[in-house]
mmCIF file of C-alpha atoms in Angstrom:
data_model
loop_
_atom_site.group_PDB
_atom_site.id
_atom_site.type_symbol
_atom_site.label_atom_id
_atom_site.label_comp_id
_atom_site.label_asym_id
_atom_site.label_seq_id
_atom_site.Cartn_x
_atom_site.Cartn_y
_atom_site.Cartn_z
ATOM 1 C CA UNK F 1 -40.332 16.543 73.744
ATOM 2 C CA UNK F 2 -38.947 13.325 72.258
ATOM 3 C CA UNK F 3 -40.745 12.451 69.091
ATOM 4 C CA UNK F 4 -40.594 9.421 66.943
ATOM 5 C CA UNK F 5 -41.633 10.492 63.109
ATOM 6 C CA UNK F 6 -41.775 6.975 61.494
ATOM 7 C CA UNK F 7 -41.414 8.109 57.707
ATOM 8 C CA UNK F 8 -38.769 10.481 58.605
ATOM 9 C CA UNK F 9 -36.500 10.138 55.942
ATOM 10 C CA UNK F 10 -39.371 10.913 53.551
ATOM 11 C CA UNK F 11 -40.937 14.240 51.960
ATOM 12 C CA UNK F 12 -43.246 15.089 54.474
ATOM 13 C CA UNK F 13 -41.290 13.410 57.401
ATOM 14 C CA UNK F 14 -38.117 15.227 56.558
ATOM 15 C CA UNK F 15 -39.581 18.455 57.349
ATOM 16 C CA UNK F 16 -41.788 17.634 60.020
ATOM 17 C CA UNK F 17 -38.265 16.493 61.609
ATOM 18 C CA UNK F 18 -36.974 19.855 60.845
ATOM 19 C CA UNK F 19 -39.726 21.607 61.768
ATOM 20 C CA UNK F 20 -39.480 19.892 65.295
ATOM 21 C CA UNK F 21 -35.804 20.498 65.560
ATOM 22 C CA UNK F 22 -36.140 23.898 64.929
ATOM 23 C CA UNK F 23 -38.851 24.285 67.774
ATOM 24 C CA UNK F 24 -36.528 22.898 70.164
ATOM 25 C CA UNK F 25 -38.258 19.111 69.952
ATOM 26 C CA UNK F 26 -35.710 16.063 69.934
ATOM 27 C CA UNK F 27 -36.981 13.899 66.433
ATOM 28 C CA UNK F 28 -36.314 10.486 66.055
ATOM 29 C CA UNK F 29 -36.584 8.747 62.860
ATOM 30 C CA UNK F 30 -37.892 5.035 61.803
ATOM 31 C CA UNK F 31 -37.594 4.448 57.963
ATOM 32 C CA UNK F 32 -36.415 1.743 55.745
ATOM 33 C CA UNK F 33 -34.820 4.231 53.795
ATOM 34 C CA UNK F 34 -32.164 4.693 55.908
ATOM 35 C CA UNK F 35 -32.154 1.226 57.512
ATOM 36 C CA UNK F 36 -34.100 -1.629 55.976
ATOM 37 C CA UNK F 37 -34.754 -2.906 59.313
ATOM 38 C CA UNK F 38 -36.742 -0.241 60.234
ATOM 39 C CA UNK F 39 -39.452 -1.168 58.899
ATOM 40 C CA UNK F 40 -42.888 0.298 60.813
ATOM 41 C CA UNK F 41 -44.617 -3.154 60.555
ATOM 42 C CA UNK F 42 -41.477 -5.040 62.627
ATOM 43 C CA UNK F 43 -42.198 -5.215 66.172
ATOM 44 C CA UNK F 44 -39.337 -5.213 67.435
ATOM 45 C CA UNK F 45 -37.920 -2.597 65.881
ATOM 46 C CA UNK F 46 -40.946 -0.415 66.128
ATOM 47 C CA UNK F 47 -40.190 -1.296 70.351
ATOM 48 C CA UNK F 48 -37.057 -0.453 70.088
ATOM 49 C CA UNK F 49 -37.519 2.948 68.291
ATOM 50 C CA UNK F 50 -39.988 3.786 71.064
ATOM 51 C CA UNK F 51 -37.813 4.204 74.027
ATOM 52 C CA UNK F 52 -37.746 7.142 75.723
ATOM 53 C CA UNK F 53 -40.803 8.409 73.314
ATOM 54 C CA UNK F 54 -43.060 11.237 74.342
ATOM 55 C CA UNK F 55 -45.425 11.294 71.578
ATOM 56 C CA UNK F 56 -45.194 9.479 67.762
ATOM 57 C CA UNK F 57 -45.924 11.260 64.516
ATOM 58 C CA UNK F 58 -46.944 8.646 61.697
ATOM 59 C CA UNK F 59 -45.842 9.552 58.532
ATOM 60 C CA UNK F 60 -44.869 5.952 57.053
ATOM 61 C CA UNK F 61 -47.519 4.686 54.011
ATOM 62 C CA UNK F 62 -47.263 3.367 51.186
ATOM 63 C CA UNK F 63 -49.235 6.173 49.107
ATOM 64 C CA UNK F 64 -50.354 6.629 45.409
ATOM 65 C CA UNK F 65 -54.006 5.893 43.766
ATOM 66 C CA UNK F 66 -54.238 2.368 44.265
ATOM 67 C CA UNK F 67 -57.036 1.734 41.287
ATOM 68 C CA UNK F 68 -56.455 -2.055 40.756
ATOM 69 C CA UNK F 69 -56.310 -4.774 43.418
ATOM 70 C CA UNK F 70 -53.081 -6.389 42.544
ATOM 71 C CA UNK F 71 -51.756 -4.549 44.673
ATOM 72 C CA UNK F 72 -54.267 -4.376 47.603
ATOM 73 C CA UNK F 73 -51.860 -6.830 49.883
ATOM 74 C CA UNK F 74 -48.846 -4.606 50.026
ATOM 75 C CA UNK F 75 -51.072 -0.916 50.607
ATOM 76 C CA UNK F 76 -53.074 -3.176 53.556
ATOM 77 C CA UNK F 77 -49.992 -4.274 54.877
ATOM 78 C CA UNK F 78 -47.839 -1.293 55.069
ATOM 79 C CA UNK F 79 -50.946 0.997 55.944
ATOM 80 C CA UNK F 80 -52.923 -1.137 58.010
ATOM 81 C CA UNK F 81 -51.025 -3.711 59.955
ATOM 82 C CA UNK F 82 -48.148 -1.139 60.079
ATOM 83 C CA UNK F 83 -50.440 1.071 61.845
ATOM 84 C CA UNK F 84 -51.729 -1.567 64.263
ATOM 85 C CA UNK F 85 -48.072 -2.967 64.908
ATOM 86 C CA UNK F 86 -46.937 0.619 65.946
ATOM 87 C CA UNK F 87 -50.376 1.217 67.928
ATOM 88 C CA UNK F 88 -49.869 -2.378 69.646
ATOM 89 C CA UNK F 89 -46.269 -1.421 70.738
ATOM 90 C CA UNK F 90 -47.333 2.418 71.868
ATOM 91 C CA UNK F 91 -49.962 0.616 74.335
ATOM 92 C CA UNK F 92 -47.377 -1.401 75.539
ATOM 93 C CA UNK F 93 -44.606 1.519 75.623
ATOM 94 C CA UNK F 94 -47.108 3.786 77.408
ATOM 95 C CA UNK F 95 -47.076 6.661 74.694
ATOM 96 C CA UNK F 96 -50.024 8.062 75.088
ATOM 97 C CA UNK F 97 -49.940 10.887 72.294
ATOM 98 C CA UNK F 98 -50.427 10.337 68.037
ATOM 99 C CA UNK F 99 -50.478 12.576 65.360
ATOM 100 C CA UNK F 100 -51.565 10.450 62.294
ATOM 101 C CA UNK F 101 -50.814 11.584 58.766
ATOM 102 C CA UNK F 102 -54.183 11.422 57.142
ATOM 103 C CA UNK F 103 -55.153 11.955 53.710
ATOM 104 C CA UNK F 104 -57.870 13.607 51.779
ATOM 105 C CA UNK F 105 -58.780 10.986 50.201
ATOM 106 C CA UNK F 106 -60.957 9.485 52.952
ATOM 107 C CA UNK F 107 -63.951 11.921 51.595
ATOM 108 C CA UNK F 108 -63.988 10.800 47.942
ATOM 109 C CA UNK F 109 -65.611 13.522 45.964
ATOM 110 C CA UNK F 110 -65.836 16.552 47.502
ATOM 111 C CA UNK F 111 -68.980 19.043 48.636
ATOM 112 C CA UNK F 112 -71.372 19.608 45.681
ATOM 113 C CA UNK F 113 -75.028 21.608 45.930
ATOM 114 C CA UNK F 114 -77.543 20.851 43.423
ATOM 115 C CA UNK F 115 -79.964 24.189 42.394
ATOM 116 C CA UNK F 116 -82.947 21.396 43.089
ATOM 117 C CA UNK F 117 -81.983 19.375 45.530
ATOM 118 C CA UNK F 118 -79.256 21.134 47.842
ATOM 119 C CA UNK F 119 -76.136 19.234 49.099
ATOM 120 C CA UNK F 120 -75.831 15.654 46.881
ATOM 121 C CA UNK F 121 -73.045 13.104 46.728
ATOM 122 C CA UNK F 122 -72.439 11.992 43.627
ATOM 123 C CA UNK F 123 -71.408 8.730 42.607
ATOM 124 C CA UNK F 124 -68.634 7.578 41.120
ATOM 125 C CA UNK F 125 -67.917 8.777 37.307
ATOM 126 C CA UNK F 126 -69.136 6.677 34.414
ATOM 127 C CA UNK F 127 -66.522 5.707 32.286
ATOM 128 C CA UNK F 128 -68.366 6.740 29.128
ATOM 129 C CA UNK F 129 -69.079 10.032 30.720
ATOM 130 C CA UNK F 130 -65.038 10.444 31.334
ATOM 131 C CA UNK F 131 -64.421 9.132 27.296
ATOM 132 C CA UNK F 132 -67.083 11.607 26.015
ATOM 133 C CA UNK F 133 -65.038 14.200 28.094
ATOM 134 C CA UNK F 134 -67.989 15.183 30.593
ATOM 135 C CA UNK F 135 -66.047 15.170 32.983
ATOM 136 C CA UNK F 136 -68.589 17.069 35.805
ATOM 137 C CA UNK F 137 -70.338 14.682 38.319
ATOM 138 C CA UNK F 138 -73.755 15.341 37.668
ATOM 139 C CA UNK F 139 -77.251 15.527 40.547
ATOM 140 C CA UNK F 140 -77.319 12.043 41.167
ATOM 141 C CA UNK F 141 -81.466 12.675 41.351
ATOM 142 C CA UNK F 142 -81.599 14.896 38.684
ATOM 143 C CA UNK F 143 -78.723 14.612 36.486
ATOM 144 C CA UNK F 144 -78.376 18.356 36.898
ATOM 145 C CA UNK F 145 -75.203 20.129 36.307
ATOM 146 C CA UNK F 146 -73.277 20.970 40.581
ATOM 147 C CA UNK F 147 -72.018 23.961 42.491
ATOM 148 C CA UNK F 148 -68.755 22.250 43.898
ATOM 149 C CA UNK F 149 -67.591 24.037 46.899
ATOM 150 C CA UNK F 150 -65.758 23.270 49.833
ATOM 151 C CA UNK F 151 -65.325 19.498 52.219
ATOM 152 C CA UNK F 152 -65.083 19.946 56.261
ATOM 153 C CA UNK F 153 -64.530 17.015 58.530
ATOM 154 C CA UNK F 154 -68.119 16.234 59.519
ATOM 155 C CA UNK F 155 -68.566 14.864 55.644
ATOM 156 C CA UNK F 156 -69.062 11.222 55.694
ATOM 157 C CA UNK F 157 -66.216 8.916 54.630
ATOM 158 C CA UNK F 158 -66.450 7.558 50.809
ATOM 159 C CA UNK F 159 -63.004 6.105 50.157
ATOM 160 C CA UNK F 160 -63.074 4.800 46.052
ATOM 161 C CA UNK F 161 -59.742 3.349 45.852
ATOM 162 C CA UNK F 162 -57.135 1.232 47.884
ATOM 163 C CA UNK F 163 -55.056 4.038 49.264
ATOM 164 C CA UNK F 164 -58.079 5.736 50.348
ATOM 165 C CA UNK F 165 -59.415 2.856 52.005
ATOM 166 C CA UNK F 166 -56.233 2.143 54.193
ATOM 167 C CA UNK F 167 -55.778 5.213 55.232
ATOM 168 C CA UNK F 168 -59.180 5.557 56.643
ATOM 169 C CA UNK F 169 -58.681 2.297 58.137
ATOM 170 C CA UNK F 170 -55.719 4.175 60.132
ATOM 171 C CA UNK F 171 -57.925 6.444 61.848
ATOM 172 C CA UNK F 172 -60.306 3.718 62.524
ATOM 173 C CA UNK F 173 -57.398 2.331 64.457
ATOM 174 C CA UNK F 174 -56.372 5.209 65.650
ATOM 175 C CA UNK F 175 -59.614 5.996 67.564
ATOM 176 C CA UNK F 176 -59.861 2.450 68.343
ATOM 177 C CA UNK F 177 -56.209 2.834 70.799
ATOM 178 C CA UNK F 178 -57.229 5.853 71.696
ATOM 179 C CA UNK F 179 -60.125 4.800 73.355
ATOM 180 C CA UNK F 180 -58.440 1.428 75.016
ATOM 181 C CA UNK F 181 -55.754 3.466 75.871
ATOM 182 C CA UNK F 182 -56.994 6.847 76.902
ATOM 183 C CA UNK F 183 -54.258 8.090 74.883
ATOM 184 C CA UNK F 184 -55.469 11.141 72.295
ATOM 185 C CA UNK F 185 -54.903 10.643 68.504
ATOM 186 C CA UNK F 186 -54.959 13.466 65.863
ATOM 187 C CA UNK F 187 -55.448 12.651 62.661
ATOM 188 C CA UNK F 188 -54.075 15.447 59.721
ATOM 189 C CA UNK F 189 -55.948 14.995 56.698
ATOM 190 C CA UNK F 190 -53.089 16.471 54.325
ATOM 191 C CA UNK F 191 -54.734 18.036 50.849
ATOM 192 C CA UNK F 192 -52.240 18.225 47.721
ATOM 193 C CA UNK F 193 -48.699 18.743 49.392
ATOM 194 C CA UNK F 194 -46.502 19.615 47.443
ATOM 195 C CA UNK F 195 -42.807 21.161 47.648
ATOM 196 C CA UNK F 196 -38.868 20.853 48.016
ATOM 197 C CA UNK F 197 -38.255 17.215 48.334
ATOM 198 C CA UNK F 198 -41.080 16.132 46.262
ATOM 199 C CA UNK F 199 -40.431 12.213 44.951
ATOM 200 C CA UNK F 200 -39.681 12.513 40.951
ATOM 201 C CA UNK F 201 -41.542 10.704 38.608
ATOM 202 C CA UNK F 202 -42.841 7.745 40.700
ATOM 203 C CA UNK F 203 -45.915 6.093 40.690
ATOM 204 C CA UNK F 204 -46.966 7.849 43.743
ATOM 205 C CA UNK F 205 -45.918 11.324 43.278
ATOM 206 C CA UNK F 206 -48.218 13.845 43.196
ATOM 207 C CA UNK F 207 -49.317 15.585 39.910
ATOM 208 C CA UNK F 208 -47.017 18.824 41.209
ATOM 209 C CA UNK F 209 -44.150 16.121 41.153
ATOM 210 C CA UNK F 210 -45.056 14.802 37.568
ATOM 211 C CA UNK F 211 -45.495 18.724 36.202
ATOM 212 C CA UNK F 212 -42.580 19.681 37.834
ATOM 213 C CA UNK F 213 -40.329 16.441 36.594
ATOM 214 C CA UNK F 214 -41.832 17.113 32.683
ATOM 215 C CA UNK F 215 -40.383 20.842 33.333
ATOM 216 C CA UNK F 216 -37.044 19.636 33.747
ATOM 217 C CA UNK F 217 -37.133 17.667 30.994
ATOM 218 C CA UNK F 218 -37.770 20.408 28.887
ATOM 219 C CA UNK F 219 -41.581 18.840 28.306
ATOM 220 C CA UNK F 220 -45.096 20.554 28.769
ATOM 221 C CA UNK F 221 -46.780 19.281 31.462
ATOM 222 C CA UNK F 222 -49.665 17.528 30.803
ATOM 223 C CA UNK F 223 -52.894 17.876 32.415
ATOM 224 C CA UNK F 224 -55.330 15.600 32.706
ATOM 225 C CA UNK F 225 -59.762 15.698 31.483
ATOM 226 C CA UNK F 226 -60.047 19.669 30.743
ATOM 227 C CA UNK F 227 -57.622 21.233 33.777
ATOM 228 C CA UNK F 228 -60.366 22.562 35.637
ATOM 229 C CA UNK F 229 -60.395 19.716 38.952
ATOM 230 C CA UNK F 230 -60.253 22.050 41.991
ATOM 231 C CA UNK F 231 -56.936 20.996 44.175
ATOM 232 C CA UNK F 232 -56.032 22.786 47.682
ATOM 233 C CA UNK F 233 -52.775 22.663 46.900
ATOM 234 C CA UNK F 234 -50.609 23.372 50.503
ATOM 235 C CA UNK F 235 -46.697 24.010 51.149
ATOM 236 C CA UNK F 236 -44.929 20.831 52.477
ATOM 237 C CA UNK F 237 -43.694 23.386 55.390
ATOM 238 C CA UNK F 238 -47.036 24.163 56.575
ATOM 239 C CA UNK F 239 -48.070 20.801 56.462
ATOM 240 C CA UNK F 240 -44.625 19.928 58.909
ATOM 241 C CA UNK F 241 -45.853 23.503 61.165
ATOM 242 C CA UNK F 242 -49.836 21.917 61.829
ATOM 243 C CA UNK F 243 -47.587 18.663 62.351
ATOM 244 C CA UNK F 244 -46.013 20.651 65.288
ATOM 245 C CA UNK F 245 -49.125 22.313 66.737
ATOM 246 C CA UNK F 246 -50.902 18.974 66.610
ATOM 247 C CA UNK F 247 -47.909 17.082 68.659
ATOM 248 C CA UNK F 248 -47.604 20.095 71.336
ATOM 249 C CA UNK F 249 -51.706 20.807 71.714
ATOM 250 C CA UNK F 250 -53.823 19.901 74.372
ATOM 251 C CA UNK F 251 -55.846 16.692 73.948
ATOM 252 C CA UNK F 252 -58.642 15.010 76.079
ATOM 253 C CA UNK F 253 -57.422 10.932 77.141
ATOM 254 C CA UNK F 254 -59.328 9.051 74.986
ATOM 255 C CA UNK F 255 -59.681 11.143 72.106
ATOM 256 C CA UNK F 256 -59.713 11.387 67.862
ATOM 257 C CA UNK F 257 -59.626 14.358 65.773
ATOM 258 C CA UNK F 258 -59.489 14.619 62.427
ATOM 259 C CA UNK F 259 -58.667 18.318 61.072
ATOM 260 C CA UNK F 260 -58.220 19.248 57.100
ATOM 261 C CA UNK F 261 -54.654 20.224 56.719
ATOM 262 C CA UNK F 262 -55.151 22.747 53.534
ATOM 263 C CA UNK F 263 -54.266 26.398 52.277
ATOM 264 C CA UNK F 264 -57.974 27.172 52.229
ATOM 265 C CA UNK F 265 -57.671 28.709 48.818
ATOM 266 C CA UNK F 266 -58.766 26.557 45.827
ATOM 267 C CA UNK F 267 -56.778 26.204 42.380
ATOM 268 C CA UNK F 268 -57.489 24.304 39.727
ATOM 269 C CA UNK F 269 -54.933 21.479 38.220
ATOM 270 C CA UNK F 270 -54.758 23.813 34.856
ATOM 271 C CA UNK F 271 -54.102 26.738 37.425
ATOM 272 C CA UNK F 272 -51.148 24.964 39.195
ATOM 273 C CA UNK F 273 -49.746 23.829 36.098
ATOM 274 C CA UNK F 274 -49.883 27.049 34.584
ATOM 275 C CA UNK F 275 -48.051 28.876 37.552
ATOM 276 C CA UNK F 276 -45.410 26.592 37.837
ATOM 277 C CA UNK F 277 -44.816 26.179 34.132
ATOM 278 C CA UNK F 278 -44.187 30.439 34.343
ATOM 279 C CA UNK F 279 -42.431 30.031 36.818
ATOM 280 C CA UNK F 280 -39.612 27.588 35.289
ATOM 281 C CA UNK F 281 -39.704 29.418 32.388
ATOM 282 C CA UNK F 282 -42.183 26.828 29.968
ATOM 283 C CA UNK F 283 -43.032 25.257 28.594
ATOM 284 C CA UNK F 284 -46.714 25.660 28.516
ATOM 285 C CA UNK F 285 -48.679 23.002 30.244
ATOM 286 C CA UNK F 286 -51.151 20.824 27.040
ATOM 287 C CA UNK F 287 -54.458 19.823 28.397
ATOM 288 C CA UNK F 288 -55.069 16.559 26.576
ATOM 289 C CA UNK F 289 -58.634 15.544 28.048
ATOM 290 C CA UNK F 290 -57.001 11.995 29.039
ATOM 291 C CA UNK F 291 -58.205 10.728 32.448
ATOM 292 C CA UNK F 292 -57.515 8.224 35.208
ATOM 293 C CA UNK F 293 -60.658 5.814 36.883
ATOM 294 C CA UNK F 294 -60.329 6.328 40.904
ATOM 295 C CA UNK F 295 -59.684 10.699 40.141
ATOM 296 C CA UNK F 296 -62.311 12.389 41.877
ATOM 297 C CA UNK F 297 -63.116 15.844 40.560
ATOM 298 C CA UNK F 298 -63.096 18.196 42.780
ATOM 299 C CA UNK F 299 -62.176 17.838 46.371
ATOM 300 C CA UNK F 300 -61.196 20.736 48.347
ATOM 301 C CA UNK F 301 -60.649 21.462 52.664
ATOM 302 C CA UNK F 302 -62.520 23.541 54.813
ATOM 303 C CA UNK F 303 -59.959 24.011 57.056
ATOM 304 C CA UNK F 304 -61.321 27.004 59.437
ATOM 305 C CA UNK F 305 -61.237 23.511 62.378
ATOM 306 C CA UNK F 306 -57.450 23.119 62.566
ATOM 307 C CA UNK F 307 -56.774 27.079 62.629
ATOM 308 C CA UNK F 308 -59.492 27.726 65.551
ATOM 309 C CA UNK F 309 -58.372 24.823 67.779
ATOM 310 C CA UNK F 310 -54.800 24.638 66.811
ATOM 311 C CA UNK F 311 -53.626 28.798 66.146
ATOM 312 C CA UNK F 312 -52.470 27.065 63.159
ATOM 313 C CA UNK F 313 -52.565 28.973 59.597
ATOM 314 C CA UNK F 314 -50.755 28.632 56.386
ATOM 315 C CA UNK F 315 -47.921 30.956 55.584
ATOM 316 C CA UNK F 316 -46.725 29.987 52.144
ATOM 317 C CA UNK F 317 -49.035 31.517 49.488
ATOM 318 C CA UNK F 318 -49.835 29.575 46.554
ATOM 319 C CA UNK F 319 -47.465 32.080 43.461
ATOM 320 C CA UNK F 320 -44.560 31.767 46.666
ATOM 321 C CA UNK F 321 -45.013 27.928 46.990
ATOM 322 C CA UNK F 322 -44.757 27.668 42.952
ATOM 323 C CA UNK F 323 -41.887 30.257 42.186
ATOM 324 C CA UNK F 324 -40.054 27.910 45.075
ATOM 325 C CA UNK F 325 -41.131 24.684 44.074
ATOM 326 C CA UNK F 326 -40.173 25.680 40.121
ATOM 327 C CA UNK F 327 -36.410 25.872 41.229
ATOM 328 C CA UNK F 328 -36.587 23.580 44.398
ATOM 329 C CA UNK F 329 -35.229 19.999 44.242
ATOM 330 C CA UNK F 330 -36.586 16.638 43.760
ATOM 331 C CA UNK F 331 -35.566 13.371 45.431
ATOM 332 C CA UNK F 332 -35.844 9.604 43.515
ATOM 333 C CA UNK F 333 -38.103 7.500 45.327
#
């Protein structure tokens, strides 16, 4: 199968291109980091890119937190009319197949239960609550303290920040072709990737990146409110494997799926930290209590959907993927 992996050049992309070499699968990459012309939101290069296509696997975004607005413009442009400029051109090409790289962060907080009142979605987190360093989300009916366990895909959408915003406007588009098009569209809603290839010290690296980037400088790392946010932290070559099984898998015309893309094992921040840093050699991760607005607290996948209708299951364990990741190498950018 010919594939087109816009993003290819990228962390995630550059594996999922490997991973479909490997598998026999002919990859073809659009990104601007190897030709600034190849940019996912240029129609005719986006055409061009596309012939001969089987299926497309859409990695390009701009990603990060997106808190403020100022930059608002640039994550709707690259995320949402790059999306619709590749789905306009895929209706036109006839590609009928798309495997969307979705994001956690369409859920907002994750799955709490309330002793009183059962399952509750609590609000966003009060900035005096954060300053004070009470840093639980709290029974939004009560004010009683949560049982946070574990998101699947039926939870409604609650993006609380830019990023999270576009990329649930993706699979809004997504859906939206796949229904004028009877093409089917997958969307992969990644959880904390992390691993070789990681982006260094950018504004939109993950906090693995950051950790991993103090380490090298011979700094603690330094985790943020008390270290105890639960993560699903998942190996970047699992991630590029359900990338695979979602590209090759039967799909109904007309249809969207959305699957959690996780380990299925939980770790705190303080946890991750605390592995890698032992695994470099130290220093010791500080927890300083500091805080971001837009952090949820804990958000963590159910991902039992993917694994059932895919055969897909992680095989990097979490003390594997940190040993690795401790020695592995970073890009810029």
């Amino acid at each position: 199968m010919r594939v087109l992996v816009t993003g290819g050049a990228g962390f995630i992309g550059s594996h999922v291109v490997e991973a479909l070499r490997t598998r026999g699968h002919e990859p073809v990459v659009l990104d601007v980091r190897t030709d600034p012309v190849a940019d996912v939101r240029s129609p005719g290069a986006v055409r061009d890119a596309l012939s001969g296509v089987d299926a497309v696997c859409h990695q390009a975004a701009m990603v990060g937190l997106g808190t403020g607005f100022a930059d608002a413009p640039e994550y709707v442009s690259r995320n949402g009319l790059g999306t619709a400029v590749l789905l306009a051109a895929m209706a036109e090409a006839g590609v009928r197949r798309l495997v969307l790289a979705g994001s956690m962060v369409v859920y907002g907080e994750g799955r709490y239960a309330c002793a009183r009142h059962g399952a509750v979605r609590p609000g966003p987190r009060a900035v005096a609550d954060l300053a004070a360093g009470r840093f639980e989300p709290a029974c939004p009916a009560c004010g009683a303290d949560l049982a946070p366990g574990v998101v699947d895909e039926d939870a409604p959408a609650d993006p609380r920040n830019v990023y999270a915003a576009t990329k649930l406007t993706q699979e809004h588009l997504a859906a939206a072709w796949a229904r004028s098009t009877g093409g089917s569209a997958v969307s992969l809603r990644y959880h904390n990737v992390y691993g070789p290839g990681m982006p260094r010290d950018t504004p939109y690296a993950g906090v693995a990146s950051f950790f991993r980037s103090a380490l090298a400088r011979g700094e603690a790392p330094r985790v943020f409110e008390d270290g105890r946010q639960r993560r699903d932290f998942v190996h970047v070559r699992d991630v590029a494997t359900a990338n695979v099984a979602a590209l090759t898998a039967d799909s109904a015309a007309g249809s969207f799926t959305a699957y959690n893309t996780g380990s299925g094992t939980p770790h705190t921040v303080g946890e991750m930290a605390g592995a890698l840093a032992s695994a470099y050699g130290g220093p010791d991760p500080v927890v300083t209590g500091e805080y971001r607005l837009g952090d949820v607290r804990h958000i963590t996948a159910d991902s039992s959907r993917l694994r059932a209708a895919l055969g897909w299951k992680p095989e990097v364990g979490f003390e594997e993927g940190m040993r690795e990741f401790a020695s592995a190498g970073l890009r810029d950018g």
